Coordinates of C-alpha atoms in Angstrom, one line a residue:
X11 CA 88.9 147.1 80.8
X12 CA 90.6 145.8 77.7
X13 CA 93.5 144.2 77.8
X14 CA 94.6 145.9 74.3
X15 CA 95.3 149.1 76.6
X16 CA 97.9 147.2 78.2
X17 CA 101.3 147.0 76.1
X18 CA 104.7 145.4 76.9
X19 CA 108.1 146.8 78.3
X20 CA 111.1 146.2 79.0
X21 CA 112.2 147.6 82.5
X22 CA 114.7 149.5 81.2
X23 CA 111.9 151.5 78.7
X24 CA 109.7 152.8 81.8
X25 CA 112.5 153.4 84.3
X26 CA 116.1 153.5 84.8
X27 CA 117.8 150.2 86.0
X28 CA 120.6 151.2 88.5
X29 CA 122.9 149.1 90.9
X30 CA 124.5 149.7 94.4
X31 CA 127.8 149.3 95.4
X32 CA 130.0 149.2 98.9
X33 CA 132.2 151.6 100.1
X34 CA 135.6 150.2 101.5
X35 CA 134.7 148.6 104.9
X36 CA 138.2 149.5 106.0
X37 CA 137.7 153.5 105.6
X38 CA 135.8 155.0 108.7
X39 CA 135.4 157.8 106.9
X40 CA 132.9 156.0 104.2
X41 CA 130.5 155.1 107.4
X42 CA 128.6 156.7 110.2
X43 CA 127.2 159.5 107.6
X44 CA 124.0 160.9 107.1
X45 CA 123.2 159.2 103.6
X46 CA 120.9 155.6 104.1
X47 CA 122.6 153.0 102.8
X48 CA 120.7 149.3 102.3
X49 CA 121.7 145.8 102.0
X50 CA 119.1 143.0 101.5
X51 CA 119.2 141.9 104.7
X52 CA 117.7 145.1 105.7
X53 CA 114.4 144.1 104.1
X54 CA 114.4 140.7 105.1
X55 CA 112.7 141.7 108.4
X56 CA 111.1 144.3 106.8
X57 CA 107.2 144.5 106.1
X58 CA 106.4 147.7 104.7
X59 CA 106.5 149.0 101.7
X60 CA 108.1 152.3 102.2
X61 CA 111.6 151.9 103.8
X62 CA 113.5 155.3 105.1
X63 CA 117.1 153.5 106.3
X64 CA 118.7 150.2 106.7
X65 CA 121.2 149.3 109.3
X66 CA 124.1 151.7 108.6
X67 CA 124.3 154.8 106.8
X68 CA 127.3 155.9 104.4
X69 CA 128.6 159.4 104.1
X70 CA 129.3 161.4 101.1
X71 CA 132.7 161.0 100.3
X72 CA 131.8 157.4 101.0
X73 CA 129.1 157.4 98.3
X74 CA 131.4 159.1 96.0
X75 CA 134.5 156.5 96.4
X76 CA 132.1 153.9 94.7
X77 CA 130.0 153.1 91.9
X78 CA 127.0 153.5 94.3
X79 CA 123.8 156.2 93.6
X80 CA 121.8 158.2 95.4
X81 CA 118.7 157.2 94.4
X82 CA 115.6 159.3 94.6
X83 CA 112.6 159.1 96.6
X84 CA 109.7 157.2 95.1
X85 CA 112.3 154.2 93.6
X86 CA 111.5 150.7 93.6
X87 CA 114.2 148.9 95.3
X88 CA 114.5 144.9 94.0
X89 CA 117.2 142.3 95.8
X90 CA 118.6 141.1 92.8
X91 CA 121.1 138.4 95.1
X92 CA 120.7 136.9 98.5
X93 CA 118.0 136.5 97.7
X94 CA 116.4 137.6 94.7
X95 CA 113.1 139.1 95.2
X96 CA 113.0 142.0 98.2
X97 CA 110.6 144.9 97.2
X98 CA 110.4 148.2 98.7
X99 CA 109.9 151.4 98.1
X100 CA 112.7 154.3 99.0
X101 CA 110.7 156.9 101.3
X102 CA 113.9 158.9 100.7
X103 CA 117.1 159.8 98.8
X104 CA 118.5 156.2 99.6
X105 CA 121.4 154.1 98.5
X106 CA 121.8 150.9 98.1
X107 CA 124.6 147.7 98.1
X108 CA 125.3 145.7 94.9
X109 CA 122.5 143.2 96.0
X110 CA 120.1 145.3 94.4
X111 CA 119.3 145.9 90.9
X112 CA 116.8 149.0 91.7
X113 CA 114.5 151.4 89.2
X114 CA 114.3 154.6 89.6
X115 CA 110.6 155.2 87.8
X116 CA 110.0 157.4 84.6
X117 CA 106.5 159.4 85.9
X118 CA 105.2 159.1 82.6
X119 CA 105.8 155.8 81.8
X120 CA 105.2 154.1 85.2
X121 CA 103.6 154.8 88.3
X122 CA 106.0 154.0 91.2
X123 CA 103.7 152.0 93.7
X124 CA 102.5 150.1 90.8
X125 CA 105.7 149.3 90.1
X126 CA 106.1 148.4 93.4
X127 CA 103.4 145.6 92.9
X128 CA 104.6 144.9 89.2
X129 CA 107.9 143.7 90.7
X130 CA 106.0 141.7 93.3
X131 CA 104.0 140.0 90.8
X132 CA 107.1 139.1 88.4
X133 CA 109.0 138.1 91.2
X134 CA 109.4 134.3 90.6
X135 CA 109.9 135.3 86.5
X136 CA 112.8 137.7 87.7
X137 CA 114.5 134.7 90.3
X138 CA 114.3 132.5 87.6
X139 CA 116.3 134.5 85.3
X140 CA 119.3 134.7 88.3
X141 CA 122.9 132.5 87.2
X142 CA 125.9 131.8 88.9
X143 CA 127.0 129.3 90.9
X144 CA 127.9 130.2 94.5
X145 CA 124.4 131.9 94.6
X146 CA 121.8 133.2 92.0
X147 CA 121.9 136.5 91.1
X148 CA 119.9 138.9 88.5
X149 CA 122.7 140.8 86.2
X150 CA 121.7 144.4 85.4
X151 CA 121.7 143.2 81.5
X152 CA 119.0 140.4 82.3
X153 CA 117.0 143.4 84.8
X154 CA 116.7 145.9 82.2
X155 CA 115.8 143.5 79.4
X156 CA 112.8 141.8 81.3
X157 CA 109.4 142.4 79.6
X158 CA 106.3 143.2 81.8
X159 CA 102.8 144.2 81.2
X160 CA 101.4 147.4 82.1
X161 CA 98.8 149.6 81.5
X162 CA 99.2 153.0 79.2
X163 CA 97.0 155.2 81.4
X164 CA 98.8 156.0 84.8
X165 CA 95.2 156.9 86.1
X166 CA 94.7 153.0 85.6
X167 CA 97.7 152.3 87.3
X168 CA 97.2 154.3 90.1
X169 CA 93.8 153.2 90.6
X170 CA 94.9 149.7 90.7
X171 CA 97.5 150.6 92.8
X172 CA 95.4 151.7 95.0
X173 CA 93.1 149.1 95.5
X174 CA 96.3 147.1 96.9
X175 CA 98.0 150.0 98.5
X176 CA 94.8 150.3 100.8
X177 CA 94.8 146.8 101.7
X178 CA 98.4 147.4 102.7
X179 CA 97.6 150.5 104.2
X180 CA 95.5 148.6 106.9
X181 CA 97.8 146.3 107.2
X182 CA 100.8 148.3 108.4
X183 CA 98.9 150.3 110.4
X184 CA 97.4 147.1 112.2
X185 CA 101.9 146.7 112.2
X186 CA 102.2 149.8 113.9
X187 CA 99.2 149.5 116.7
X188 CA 100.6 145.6 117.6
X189 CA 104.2 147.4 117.6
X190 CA 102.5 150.3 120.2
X191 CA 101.0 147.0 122.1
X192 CA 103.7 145.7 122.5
X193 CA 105.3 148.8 123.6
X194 CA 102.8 148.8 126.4
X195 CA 102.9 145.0 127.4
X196 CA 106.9 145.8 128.2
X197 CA 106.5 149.3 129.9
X198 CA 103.7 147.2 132.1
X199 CA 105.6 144.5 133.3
X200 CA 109.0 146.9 134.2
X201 CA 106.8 149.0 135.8
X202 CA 105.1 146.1 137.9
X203 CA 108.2 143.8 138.2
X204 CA 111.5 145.6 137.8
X205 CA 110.4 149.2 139.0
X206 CA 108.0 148.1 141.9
X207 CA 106.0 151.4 140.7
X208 CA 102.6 150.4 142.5
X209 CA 104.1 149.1 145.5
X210 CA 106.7 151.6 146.2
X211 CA 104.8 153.1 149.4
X212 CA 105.3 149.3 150.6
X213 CA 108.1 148.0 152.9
X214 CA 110.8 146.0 151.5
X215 CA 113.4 143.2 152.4
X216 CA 116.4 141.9 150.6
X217 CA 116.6 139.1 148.4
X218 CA 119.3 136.8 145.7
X219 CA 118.0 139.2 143.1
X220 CA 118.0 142.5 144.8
X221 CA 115.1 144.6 147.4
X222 CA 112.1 143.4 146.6
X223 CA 108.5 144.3 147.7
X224 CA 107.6 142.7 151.3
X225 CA 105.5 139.2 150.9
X226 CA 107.0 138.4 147.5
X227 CA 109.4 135.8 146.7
X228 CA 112.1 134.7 144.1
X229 CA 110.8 131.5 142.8
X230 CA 111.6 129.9 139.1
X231 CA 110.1 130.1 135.9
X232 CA 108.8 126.6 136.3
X233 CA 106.5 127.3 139.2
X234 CA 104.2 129.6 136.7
X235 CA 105.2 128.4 133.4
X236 CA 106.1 124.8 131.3
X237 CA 108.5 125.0 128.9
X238 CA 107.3 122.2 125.7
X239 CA 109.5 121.2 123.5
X240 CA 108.2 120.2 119.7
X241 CA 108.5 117.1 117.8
X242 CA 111.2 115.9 115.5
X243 CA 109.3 115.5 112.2
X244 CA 110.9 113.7 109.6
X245 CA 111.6 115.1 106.1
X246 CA 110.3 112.3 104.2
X247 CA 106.5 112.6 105.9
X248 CA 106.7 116.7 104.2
X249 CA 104.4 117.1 101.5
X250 CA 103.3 119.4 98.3
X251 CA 100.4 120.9 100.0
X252 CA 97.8 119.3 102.9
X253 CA 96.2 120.8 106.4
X254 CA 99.0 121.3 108.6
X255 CA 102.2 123.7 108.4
X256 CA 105.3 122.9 110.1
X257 CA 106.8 125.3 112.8
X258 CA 110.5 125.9 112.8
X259 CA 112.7 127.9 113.8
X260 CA 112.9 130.3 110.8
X261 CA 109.4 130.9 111.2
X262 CA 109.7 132.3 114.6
X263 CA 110.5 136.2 114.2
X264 CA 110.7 138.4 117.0
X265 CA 106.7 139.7 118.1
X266 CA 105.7 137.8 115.1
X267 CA 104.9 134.5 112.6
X268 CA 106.3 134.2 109.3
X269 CA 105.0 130.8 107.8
X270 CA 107.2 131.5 104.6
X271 CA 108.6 128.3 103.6
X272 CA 106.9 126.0 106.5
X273 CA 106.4 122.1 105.1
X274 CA 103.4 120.8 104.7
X275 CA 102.1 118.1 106.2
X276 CA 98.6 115.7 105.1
X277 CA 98.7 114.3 108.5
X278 CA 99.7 114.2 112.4
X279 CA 102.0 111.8 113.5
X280 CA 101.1 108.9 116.0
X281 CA 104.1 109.8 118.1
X282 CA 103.7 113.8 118.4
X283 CA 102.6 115.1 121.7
X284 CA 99.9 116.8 121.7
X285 CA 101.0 120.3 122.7
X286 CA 102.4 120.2 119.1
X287 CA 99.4 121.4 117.8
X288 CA 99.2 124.7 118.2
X289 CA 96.5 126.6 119.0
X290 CA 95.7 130.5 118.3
X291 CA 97.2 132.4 120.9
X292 CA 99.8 129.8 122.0
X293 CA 103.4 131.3 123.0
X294 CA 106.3 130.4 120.9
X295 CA 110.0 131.0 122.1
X296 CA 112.9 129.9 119.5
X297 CA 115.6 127.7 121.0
X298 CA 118.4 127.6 118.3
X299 CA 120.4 130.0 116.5
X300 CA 118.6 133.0 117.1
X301 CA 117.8 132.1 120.4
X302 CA 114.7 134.0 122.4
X303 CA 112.3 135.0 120.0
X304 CA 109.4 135.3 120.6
X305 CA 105.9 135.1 118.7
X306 CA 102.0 134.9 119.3
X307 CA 99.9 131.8 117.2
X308 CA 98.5 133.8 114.7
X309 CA 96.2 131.2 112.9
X310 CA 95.4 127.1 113.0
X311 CA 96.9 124.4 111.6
X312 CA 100.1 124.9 112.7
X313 CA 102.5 122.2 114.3
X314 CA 105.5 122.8 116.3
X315 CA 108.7 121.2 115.6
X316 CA 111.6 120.2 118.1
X317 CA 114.2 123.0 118.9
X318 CA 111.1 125.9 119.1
X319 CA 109.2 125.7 122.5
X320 CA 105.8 126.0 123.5
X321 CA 105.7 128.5 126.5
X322 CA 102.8 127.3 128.3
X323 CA 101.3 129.3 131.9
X324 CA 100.3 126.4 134.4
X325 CA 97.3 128.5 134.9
X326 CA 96.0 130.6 131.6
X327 CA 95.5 133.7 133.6
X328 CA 99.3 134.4 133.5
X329 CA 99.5 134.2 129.7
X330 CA 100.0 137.7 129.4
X331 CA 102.6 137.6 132.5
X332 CA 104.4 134.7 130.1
X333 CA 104.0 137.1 127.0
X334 CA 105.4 140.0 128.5
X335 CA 108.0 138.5 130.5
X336 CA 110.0 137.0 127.5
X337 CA 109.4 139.5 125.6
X338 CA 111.3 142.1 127.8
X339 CA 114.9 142.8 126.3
X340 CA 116.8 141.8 129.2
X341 CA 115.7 138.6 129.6
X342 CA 116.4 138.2 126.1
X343 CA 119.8 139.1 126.6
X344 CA 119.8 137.1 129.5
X345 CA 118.9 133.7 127.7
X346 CA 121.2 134.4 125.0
X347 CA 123.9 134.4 127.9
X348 CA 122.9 131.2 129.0
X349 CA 122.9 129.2 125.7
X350 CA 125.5 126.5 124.8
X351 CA 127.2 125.6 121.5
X352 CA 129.9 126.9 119.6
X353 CA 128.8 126.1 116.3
X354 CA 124.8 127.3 117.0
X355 CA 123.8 128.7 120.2
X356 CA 121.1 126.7 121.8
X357 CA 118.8 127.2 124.8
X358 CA 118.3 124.2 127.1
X359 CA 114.1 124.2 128.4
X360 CA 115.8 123.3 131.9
X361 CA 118.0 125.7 132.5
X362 CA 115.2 128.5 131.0
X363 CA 112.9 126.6 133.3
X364 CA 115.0 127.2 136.3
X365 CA 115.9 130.6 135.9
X366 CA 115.1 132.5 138.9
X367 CA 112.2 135.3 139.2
X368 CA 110.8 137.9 141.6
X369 CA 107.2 136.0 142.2
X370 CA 104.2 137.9 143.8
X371 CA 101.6 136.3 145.5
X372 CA 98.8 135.1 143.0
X373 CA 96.4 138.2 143.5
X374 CA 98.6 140.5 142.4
X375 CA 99.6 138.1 139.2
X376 CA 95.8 138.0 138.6
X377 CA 95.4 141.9 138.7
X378 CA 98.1 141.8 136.2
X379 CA 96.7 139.8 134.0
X380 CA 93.5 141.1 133.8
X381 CA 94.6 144.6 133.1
X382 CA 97.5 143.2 130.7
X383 CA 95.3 140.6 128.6
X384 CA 93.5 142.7 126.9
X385 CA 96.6 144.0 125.2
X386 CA 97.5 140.5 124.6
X387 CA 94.0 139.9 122.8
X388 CA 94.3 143.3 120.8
X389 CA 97.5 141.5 119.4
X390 CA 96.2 138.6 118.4
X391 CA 93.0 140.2 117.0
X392 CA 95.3 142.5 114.6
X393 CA 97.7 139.6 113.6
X394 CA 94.5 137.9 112.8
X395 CA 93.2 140.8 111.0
X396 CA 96.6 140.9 109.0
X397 CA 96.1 137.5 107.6
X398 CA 92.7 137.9 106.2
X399 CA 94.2 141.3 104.6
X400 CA 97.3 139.4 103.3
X401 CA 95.5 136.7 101.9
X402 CA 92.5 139.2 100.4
X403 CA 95.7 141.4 99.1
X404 CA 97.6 138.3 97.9
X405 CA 94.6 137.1 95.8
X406 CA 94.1 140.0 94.1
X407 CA 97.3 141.4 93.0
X408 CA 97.9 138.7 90.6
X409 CA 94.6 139.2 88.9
X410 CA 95.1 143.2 89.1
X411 CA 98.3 143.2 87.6
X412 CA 97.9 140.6 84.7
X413 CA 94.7 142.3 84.1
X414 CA 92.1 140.0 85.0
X415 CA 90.4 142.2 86.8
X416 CA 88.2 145.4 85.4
X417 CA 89.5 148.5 86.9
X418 CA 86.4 151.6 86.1

């Protein structure tokens, strides 16, 4: 491949740059329609490529009462404020808010998944480009004028598309089985401890937390599982790049681990316990601000740092009973109804540790486990999986998209 095939454009030459807009919040009418409607906060959980709806849709009239667009299927949606940089492609006629400074694709200009990658690539050259004061943000002027490289022949395109639209392919459907996992670690433990399904042709007796199966107990979280705090790190021991990545609370997403951002560190401190350094498979719950997430340990060299909390099963054949216990929705709910603070909500280890459970006897826990862990390993296998792919995807769509790389 020869890089002379490759010719640059501005944006605005293989696509049309179009904003978003908001309908007045104060009209009901402009809400709770059938048209999606994004913001950038809907991608920032968001790890697909192709996205179908945000959090709220808009109706028509509410479309129409703004400078908004329906934009077509197939365009490349780009956060161009708070924060710059949000990819995706619309699935379907979607609009957007005026944190986005979308493209709807010219076919024979651009293919619209590579696009989707070009954006990624120029993604820091685009941020850089944001001004203003409050907070950065990419005008539709500078959009439009910035220059990229591409290809002539959309077979080339496509082709490299692909390459990287494969790699993501196995990676959202690794997504999508953990998400189904997950599904099934939940329905499990209602079905075993809320429902009583397998020991319904059992006698029962009363108890603090309502009939319960004959021979069990209500005990506390503490008599099956430690609640470890991390360390405080200090800022000034952070550096450019070494071994170790710091865990905070930012990283902790619900079901998953997003080391986005996390410090580096060349070294362990003296002081840090050593439950601080986490270990593949280790149970994470977030103690401030967005209180009870949880997340599997995905990969090494990770430390944990104070206000996130290691959950930790006094005997390892409950990990899966820890897992799926704090993962349910209601005892999510629950320890968001126990936190303290006005200013941030945060979860005290104590009271968590003392919050009272139904308890079996320790056969049936173990029967749990072993039918539940291999779920629990299936997750951690695909997260695993997901990395490798990341990383593989990560190396090569710089090279693909500047060209590096011969495409036949």
């Amino acid at each position: 491949m020869s890089m002379n095939k490759w010719k640059p454009h501005k944006l605005s030459e293989i696509g049309s740059v179009v904003g978003g807009a908001t309908p007045s919040t104060t009209v009901d009418a402009y809400y709770n329609g059938d048209i999606p409607w994004l913001t950038p906060k809907d991608l920032s959980d968001f790890h697909e490529r192709y996205i179908e709806r945000g959090e709220r849709n808009i109706t028509k009239s509410g479309l129409n009462s703004c400078s908004a667009q329906l934009l077509p299927a197939g365009s490349v949606l780009f956060s161009s404020r708070a924060p710059i940089g949000y990819v995706a492609i619309a699935k379907n006629p979607i609009a957007t808010n005026q944190g986005f400074k979308s493209i709807i694709p010219n076919p024979e200009k651009v293919d619209s998944l590579f696009l989707y990658y070009l954006l990624r690539y120029n993604k820091d050259n685009i941020e850089a480009m944001g001004s203003g004061t409050t907070f950065k943000e990419v005008s539709g002027a500078t959009m439009k004028n910035i220059e990229v490289y591409l290809p002539e022949d959309l077979d080339e395109q496509r082709r490299i598309a692909g390459i990287l639209g494969s790699l993501d392919d196995k990676i959202e459907l690794n997504r999508r089985i953990n998400a189904n996992l997950e599904a099934q670690a939940q329905a499990l433990f209602r079905s075993w401890f809320v429902d009583f399904e397998p020991f319904r042709d059992g006698p029962f007796v009363d108890s603090e937390l309502g009939k319960i199966p004959q021979g069990w107990k209500v005990g506390t979280i503490n008599e099956i599982i430690q609640i470890l705090s991390g360390y405080a790190f200090k800022s000034d021991t952070f550096t450019e790049a070494g071994p170790y990545r710091l865990i905070t609370i930012k990283n902790v997403q619900d079901g998953s681990l997003n080391i986005d951002g996390a410090a580096y560190l060349s070294e362990i401190p003296d002081k840090m316990p050593q439950h601080c350094h986490l270990a593949i498979g280790d149970i994470l719950l977030s103690l401030t601000g967005n209180v009870g997430r949880v997340c599997i340990v995905d990969r090494d060299g990770l430390l944990l740092n104070q206000r996130v909390a290691k959950l930790q099963p006094k005997d390892k054949r409950n990990t899966f009973f820890t897992y799926a216990l704090f993962r349910q929705d209601s005892f999510k709910q629950y320890l968001i109804q126990i936190t303290k603070g006005t200013a941030q909500l945060n979860l005290s280890p104590v009271e968590t540790s003392d919050t009272k459970i139904v308890l079996p006897n320790q056969d049936i826990l173990l029967q749990f486990g072993e039918i539940g862990q291999p779920l629990f390993d299936n997750i951690v296998s695909n997260c695993k999986e997901i990395i490798t792919l990341s990383a593989l995807r990560d190396t090569l769509l710089p090279k693909l998209i500047a060209g590096e790389i011969a495409i036949e």
